[in-house]
Coordinates of C-alpha atoms and ligand atoms in Angstrom, one line a residue:
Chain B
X159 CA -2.9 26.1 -4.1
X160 CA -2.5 26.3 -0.5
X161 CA 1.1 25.5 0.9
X162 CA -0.2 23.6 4.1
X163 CA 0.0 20.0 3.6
X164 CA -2.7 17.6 3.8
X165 CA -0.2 14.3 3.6
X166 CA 3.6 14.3 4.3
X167 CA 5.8 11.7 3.8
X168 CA 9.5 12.4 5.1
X169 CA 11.7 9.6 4.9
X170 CA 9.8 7.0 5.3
X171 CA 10.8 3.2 4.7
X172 CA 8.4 0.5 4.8
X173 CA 8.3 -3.1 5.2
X174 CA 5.4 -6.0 5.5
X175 CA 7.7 -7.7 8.4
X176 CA 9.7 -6.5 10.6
X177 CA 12.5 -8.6 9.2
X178 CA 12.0 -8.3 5.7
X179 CA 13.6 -6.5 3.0
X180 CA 12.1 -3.0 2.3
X181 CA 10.0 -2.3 -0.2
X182 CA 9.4 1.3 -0.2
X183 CA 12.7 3.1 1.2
X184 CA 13.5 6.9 1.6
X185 CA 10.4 8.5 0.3
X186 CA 9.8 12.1 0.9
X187 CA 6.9 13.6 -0.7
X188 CA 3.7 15.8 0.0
X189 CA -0.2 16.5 -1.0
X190 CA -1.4 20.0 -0.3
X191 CA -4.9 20.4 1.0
X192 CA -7.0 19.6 -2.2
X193 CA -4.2 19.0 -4.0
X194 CA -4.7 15.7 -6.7
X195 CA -1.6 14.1 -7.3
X196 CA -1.0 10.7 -9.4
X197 CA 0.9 8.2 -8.1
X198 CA 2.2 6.3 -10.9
X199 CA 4.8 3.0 -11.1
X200 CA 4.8 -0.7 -13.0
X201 CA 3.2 -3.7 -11.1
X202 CA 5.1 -4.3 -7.4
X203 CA 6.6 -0.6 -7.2
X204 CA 5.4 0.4 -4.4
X205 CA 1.9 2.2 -5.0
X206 CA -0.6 0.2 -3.0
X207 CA 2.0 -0.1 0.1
X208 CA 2.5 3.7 -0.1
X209 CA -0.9 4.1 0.4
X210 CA -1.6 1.4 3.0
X211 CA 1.5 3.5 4.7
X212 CA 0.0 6.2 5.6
X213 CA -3.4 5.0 7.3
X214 CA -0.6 3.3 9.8
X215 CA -1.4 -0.1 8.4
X216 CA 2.1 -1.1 8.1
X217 CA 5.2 -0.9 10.3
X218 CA 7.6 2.3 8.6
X219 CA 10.8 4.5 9.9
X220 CA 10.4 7.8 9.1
X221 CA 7.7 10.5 9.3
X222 CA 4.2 10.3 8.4
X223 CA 1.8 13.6 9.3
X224 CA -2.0 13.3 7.9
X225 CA -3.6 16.4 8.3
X226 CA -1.2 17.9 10.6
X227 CA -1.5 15.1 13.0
X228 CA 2.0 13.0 13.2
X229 CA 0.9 9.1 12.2
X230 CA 1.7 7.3 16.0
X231 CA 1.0 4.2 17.2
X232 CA -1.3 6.3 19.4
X233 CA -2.7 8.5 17.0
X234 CA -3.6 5.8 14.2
X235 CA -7.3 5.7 14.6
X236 CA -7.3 9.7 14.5
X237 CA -5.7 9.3 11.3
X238 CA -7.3 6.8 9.7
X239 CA -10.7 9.1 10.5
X240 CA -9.4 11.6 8.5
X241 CA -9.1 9.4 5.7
X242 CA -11.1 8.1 2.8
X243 CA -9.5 4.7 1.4
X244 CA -10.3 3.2 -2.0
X245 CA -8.6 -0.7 -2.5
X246 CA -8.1 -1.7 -5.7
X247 CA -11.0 -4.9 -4.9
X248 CA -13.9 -2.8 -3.8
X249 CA -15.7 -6.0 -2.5
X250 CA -12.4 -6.1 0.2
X251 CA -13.7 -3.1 1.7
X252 CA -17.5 -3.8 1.7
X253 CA -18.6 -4.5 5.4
X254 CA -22.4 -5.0 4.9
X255 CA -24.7 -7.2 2.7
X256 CA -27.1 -3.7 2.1
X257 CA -25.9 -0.7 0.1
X258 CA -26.6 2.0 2.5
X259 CA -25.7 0.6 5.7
X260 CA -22.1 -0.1 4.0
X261 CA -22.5 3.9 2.4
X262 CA -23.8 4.9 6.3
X263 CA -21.3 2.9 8.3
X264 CA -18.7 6.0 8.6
X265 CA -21.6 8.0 10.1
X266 CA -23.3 5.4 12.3
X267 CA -20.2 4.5 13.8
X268 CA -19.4 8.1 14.8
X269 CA -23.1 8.1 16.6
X270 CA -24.8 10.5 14.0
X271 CA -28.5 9.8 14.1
X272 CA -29.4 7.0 11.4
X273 CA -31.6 9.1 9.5
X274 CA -29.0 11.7 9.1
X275 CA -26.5 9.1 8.3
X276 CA -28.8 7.5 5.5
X277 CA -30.0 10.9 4.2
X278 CA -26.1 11.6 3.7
X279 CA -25.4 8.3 2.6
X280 CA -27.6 9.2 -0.7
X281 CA -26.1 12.4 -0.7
X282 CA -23.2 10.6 -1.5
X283 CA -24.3 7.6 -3.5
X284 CA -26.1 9.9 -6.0
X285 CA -23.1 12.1 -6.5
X286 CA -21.4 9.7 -7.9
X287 CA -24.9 8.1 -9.9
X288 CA -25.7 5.7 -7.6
X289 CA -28.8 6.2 -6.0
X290 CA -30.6 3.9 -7.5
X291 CA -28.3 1.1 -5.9
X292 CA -28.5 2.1 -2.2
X293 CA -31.6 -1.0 -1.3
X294 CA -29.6 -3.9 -3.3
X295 CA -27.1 -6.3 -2.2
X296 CA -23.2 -5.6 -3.4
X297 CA -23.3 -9.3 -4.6
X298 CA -26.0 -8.2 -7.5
X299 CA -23.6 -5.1 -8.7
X300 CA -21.3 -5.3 -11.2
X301 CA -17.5 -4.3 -10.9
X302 CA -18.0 -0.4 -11.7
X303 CA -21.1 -0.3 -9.5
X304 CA -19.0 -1.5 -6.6
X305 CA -16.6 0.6 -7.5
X306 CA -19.0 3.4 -7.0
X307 CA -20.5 2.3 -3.7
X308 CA -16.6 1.4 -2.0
X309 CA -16.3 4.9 -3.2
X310 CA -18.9 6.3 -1.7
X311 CA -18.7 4.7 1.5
X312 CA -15.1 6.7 1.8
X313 CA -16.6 10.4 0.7
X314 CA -19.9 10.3 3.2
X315 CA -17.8 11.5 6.2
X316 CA -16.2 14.3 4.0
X317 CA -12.5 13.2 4.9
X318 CA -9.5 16.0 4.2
X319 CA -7.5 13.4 2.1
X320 CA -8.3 10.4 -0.5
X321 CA -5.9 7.6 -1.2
X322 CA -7.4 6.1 -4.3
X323 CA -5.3 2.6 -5.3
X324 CA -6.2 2.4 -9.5
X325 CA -10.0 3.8 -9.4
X326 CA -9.9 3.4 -12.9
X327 CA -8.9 -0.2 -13.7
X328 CA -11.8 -2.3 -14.1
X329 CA -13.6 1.3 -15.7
X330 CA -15.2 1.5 -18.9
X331 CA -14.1 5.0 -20.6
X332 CA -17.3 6.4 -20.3
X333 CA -17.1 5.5 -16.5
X334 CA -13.6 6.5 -16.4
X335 CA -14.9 9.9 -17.6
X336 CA -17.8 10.2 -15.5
X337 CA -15.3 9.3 -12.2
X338 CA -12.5 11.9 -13.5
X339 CA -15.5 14.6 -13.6
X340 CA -16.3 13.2 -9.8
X341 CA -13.2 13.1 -8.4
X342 CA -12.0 16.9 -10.2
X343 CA -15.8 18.1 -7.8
X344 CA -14.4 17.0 -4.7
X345 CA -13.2 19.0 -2.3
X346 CA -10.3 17.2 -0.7
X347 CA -6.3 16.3 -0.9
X348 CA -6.1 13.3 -3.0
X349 CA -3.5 10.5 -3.9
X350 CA -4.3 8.6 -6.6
X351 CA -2.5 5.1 -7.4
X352 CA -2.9 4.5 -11.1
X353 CA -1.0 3.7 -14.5
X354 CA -3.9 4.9 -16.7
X355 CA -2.0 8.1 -17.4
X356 CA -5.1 9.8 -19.7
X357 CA -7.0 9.3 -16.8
X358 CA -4.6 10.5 -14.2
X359 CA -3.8 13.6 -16.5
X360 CA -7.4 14.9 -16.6
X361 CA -7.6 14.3 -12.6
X362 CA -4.2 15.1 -10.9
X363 CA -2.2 18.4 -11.6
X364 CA 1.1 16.9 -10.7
X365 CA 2.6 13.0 -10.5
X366 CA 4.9 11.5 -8.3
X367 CA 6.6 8.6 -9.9
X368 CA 7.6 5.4 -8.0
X369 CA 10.3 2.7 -9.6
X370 CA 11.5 -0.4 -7.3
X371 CA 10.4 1.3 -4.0
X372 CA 11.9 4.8 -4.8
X373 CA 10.7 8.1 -5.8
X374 CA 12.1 7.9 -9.9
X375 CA 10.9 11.3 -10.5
X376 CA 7.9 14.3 -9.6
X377 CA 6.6 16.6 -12.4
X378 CA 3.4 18.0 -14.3
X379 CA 4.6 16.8 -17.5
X380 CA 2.1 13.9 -18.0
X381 CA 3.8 12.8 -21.4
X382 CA 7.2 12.8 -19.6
X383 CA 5.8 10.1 -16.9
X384 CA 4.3 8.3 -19.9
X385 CA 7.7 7.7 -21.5
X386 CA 9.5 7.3 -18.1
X387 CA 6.7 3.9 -17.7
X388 CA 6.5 2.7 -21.2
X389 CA 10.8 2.9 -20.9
X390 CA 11.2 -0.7 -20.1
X391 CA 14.5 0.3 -18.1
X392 CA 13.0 2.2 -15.1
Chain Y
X1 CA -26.0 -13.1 -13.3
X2 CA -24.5 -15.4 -10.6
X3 CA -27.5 -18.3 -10.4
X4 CA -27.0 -18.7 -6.0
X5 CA -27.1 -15.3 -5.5
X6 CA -30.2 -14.2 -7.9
X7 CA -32.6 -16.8 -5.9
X8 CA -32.3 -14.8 -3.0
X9 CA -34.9 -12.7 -2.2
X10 CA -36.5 -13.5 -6.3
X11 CA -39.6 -14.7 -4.4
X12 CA -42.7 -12.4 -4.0
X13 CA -45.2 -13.6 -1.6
X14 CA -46.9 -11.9 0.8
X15 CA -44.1 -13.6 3.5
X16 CA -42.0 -10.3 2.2
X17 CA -44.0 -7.9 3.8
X18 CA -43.3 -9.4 7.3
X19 CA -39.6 -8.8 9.0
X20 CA -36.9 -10.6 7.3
X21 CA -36.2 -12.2 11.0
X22 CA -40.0 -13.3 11.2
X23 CA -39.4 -14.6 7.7
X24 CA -36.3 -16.5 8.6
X25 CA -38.1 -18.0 12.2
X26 CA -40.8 -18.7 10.5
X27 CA -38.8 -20.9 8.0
X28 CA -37.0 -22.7 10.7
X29 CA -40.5 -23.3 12.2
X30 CA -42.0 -24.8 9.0
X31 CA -38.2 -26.8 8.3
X32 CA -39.0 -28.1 12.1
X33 CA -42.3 -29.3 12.1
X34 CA -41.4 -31.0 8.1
X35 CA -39.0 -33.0 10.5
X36 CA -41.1 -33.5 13.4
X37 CA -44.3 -35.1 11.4
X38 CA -45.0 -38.6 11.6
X39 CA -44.9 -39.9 7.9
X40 CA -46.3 -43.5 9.1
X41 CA -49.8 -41.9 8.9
X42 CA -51.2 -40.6 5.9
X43 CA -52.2 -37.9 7.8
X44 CA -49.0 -36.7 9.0
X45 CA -47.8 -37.2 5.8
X46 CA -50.9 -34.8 4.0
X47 CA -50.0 -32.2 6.6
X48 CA -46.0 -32.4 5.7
X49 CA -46.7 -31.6 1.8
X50 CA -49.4 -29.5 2.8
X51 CA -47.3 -27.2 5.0
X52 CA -44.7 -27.0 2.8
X53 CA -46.4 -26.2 -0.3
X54 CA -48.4 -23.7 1.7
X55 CA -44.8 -21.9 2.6
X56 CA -43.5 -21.9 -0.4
X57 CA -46.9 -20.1 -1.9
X58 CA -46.8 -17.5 0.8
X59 CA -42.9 -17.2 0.1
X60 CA -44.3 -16.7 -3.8
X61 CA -41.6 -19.0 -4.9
X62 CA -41.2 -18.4 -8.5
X63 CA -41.8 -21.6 -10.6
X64 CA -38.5 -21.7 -12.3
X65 CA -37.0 -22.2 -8.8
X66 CA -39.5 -24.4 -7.9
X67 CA -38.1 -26.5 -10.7
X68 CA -35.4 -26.5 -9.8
X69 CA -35.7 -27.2 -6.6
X70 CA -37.8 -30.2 -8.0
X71 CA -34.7 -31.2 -9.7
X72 CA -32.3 -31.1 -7.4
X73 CA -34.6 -33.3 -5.2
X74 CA -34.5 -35.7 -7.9
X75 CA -30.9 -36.1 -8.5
X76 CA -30.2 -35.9 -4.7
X77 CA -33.2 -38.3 -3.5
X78 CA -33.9 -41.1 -6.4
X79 CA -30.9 -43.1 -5.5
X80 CA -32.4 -43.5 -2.3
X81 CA -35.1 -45.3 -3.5
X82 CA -33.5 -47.1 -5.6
X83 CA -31.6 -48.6 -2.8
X84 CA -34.8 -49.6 -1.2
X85 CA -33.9 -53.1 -1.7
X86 CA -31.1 -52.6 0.5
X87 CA -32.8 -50.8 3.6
X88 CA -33.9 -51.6 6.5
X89 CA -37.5 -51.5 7.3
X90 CA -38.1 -50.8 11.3
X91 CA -41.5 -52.5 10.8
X92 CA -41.4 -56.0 11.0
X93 CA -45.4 -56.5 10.8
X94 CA -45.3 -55.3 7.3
X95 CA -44.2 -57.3 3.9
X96 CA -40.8 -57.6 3.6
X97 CA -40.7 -55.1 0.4
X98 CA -43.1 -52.4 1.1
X99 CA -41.5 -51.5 4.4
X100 CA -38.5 -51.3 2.4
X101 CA -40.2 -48.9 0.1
X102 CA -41.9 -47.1 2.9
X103 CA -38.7 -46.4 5.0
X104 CA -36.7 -45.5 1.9
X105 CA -39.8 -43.2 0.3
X106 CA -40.4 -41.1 4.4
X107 CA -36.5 -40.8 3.9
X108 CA -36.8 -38.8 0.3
X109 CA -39.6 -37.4 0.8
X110 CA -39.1 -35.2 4.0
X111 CA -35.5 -35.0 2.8
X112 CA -37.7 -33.4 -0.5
X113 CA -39.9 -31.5 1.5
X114 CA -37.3 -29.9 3.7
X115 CA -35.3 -28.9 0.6
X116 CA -38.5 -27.0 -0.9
X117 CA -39.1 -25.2 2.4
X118 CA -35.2 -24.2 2.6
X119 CA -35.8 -23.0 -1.2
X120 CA -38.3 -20.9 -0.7
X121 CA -37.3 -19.4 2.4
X122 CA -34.3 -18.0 0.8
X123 CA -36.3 -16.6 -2.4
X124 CA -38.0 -15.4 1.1
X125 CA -34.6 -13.3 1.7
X126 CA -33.0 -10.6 -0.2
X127 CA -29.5 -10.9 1.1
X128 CA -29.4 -7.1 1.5
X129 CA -32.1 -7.8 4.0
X130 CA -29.9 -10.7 5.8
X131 CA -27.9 -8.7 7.9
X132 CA -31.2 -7.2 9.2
X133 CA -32.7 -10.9 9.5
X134 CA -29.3 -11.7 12.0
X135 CA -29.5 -8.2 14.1
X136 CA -33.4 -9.1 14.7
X137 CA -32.8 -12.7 16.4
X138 CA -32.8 -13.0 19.6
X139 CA -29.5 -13.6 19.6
X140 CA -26.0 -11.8 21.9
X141 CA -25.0 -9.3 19.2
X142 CA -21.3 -10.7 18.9
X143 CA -22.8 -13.7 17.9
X144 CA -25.0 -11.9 15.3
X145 CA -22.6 -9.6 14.0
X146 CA -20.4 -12.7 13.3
X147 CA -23.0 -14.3 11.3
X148 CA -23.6 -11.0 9.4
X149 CA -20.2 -10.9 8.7
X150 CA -20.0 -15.2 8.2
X151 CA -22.5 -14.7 5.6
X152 CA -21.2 -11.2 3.3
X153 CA -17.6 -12.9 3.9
X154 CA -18.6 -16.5 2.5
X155 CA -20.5 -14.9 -0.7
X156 CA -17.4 -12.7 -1.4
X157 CA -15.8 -16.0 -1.4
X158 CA -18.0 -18.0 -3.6
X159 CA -17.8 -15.1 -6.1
X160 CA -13.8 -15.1 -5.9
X161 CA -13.8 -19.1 -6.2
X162 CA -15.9 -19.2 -8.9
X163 CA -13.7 -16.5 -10.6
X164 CA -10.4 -18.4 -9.7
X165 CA -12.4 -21.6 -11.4
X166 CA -12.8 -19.4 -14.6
X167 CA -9.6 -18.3 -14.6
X168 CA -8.0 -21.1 -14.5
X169 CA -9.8 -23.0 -16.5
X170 CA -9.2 -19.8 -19.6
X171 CA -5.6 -20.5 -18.9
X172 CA -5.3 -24.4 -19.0
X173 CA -7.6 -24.9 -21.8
X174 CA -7.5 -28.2 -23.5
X175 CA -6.9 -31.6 -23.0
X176 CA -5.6 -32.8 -19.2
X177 CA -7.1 -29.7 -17.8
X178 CA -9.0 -32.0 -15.2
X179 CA -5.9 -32.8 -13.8
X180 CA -4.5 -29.4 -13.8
X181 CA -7.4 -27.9 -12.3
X182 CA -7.0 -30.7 -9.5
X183 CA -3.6 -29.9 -8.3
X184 CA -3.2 -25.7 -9.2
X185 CA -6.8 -25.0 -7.9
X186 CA -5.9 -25.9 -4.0
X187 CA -2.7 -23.2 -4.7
X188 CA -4.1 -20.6 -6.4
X189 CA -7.2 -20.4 -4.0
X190 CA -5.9 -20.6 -1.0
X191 CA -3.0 -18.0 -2.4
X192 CA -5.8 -15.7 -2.9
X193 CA -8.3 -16.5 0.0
X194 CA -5.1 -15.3 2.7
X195 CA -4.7 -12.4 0.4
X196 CA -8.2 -11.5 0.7
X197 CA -8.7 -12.1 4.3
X198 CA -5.9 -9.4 4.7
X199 CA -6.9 -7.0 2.9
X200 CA -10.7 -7.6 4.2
X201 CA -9.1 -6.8 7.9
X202 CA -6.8 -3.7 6.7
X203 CA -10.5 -2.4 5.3
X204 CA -11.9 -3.4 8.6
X205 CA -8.9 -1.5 10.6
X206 CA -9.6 1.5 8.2
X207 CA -13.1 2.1 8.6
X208 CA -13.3 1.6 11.9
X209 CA -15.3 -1.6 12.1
X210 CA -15.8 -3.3 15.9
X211 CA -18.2 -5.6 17.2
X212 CA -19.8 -2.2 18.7
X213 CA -20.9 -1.0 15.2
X214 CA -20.9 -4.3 13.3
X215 CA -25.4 -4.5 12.7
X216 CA -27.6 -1.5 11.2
X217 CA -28.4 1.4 14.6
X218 CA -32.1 0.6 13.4
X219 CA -33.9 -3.2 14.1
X220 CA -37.3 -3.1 13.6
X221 CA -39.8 -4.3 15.9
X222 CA -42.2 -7.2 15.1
X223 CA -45.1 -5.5 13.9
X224 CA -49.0 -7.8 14.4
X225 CA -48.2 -9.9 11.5
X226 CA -45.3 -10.7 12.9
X227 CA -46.4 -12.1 15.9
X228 CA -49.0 -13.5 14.6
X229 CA -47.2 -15.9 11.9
X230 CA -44.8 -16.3 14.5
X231 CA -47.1 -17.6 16.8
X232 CA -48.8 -19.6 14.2
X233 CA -45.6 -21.3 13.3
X234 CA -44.1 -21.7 16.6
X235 CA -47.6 -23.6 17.3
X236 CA -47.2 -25.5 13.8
X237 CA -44.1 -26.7 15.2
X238 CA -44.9 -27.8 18.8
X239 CA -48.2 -29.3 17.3
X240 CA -45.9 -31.7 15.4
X241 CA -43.4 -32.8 18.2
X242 CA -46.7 -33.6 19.9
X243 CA -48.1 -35.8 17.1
X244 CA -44.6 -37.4 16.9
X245 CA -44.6 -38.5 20.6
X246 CA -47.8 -39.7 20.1
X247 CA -47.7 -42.0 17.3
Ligands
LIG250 N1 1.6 -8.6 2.1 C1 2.8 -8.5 1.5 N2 3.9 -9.1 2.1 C2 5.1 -9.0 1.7 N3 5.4 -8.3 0.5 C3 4.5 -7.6 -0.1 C4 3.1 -7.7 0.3 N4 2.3 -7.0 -0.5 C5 3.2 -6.5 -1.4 N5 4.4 -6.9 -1.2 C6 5.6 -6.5 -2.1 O1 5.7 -5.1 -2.1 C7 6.1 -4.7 -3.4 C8 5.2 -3.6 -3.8 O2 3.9 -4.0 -3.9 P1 2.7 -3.1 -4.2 O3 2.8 -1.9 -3.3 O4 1.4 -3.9 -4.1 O5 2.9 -2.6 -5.7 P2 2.0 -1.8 -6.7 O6 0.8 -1.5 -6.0 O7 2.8 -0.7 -7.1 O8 1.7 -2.8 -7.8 C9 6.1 -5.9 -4.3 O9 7.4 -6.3 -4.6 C10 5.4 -6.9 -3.5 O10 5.9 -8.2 -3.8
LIG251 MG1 -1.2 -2.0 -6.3

């Protein structure tokens, strides 16, 4: 494991409007460069916002650095290139009614020649056994299949760091098994949203545990996190 | 699966080997001229059914859908004749009661006819060839990339209120549901629609999206066939508004 970090977090306080109450507040926390790290909580802790933090999404106090560039006002597009974003909905994230045009997009955009772009779009899609859906429409796939294409869609432009919000929740085990083998092949920092702790255990080397907008506790002890959730106090 | 989307694109006529954009002109064309034709000859009438049962081959329309197509007609359409009593006929000259039936059969019949060609010009479309349909129009590109988006948006949100429906209807089972449904369905929708639309831009932000890089790099160009059923469409069309001025 390298010591250069791939995601920092120092500080940082978030909230939806500028008024509002907070709803995550003092976080500090880090993801090496091709580091996996589970980011585990109940329902309304704080995951999905952490995430959505750090592509620059939402107002915060505090320090955000992605890839050793400092998250700005100014430097948010930067940022958000160097990362690949998973929501919890794929179908919230797919921006075209054709497979590989939504797979491509990452490349077209940044002006690589389409046949390039498609090529590496399969590249992609059949990594994670999907090539056979690149000519249909996402309205003919089923949840996993979405899953898999949204998924895609974030790894074609090879970025540094992966924020993953519950890749595993609408997974059937033998999916769940074939996306932890996936995700272990890739070569790139990731944070990964989830309570499926089995799942997170055979992905992630290390969790960071969120409770009411707070870092509760860090470890490698996946058990530990395990009782620290099902402990209806935290 | 979902019955809306599978008719898309379920057809498999020779129209799928021209552009989807041709296909889609070519659809508006036929919808056109099923408008356009005088129905107070027989004539124009012959070359309305004609025309659109000779789109809907070449669209290879499966028959299941052309059943149901055949149904919906029916429910949609019979009342109108069987207000025919009611209407007005424009044509004085004829007996009281078979203008009536004339004016209220032209009505359900082209109304018929246009369904059918609407029908099969969708099982004309595989919605993963839409977007390419749009960028292909001779249309500004903001204006095409909004209809791209338009469409993938407003089948993501069929999908969702169909699942909202479901979901509601699991948790209210049982008698008074009806009513239930009626007042939490407007809440729980809308709830999620804003949710959606959020997220939908946040994805937008994230990737990168603009109007710049909102349609496929590559658009096709209209190859012979193209242009040809184009033109003989476009002509199809212009024929008809001629025959209507004249009769
Ligand atoms: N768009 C929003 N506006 C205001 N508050 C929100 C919004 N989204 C989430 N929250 C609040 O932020 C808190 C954390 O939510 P979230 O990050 O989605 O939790 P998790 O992903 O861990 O389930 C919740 O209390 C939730 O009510
Ligand atoms: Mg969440």
């Amino acid at each position: 494991m390298t010591s250069e970090k791939t995601l920092i977090f120092k500080d940082v306080t978030v909230r939806y409007h500028d008024k509002s109450a907070s709803v995550l507040s003092g976080i500090t926390m880090g993801v090496s460069s091709n580091e996996r790290v589970a980011l585990f909580g109940l329902n309304g802790s704080g995951k999905t916002t952490l995430l959505l933090a750090a592509t620059g999404l939402l107002p915060f106090t505090g320090r955000i650095v992605v890839d050793g560039i400092e998250l700005t006002k100014k430097t948010a597009d930067t940022v958000r290139d160097r990362i690949g974003f998973l929501f919890s909905t794929p179908e919230d994230q797919i921006l075209f009614p054709r497979v590989i045009d939504d797979t491509a997009f990452s490349l077209t955009r940044r002006k690589i020649p389409v046949k390039e772009a498609h090529a590496r779009a399969h590249d992609a899609l059949a990594r994670l056994g999907a090539a056979d859906l690149a000519d249909k429409s996402p309205f003919q796939l089923s949840h996993g299949q979405r899953q898999r294409v949204a998924l895609a869609g974030a790894l074609v432009a090879a970025p540094p760091l992966l924020l993953l919000d519950e890749p595993s929740s609408a997974l059937d085990p033998a999916g769940k098994r074939s996306l932890a083998v996936t995700l272990s092949g890739i070569n790139a920092a990731m944070l990964v949203a989830t309570h499926d702790i089995p799942f997170a255990a055979s992905v992630c080397s290390r969790y960071v545990l969120l409770n009411a907008g707070k870092t509760h506790s860090e470890g490698v002890d996946f058990k530990k996190a395990e009782l620290c959730l099902d402990d209806s106090k935290i | 699966m979902n019955v809306p989307f599978d008719m898309w694109g379920s057809g498999n006529g020779p129209a799928l080997r021209l552009l989807p954009q041709t296909r889609m002109l070519c659809g508006t064309a036929v919808f056109t001229s099923c408008m356009l034709l005088p129905f107070s000859t027989s004539a124009g009438t012959a070359c309305a059914v004609g025309l659109t049962a000779l789109w809907c081959l070449l669209c290879g329309m499966p028959l299941r859908r052309a059943v149901l197509c055949l149904g919906i007609a029916g429910a949609l359409f019979v009342p109108i004749l069987l207000m025919t009593p009611w209407i007005q006929a424009g044509d004085a000259h004829n007996s009281a009661m078979a203008g009536r039936l004339a004016a209220s059969g032209t009505i359900a019949l082209r109304a018929s006819l246009c369904l059918f060609i609407s029908f099969a010009t969708i099982t004309a479309l595989p919605l993963s060839e839409a977007h390419t349909a749009f960028a292909g129009l001779p249309l500004p590109r903001t204006a095409a990339v909004l209809l791209v988006q338009m469409l993938n948006q407003t089948l993501f949100l069929i999908e969702e209120t169909g699942r909202v429906i479901r979901a509601i209807r699991l948790r209210g089972a049982g008698r008074g549901l009806h009513v239930r449904l009626l007042f939490s369905f407007p809440v729980v929708w809308m709830g999620r629609m804003l949710f959606r639309a959020e997220r939908t831009a946040m994805a937008m932000t994230m990737r990168g999206y603009t109007v710049r890089d909102g349609l496929p790099a590559s658009v096709s160009c209209y190859a012979g066939k193209d242009i040809l059923m184009l033109v003989t469409t476009g002509c199809i069309a212009v024929g008809s508004l001629v025959l209507r001025i004249l009769s």
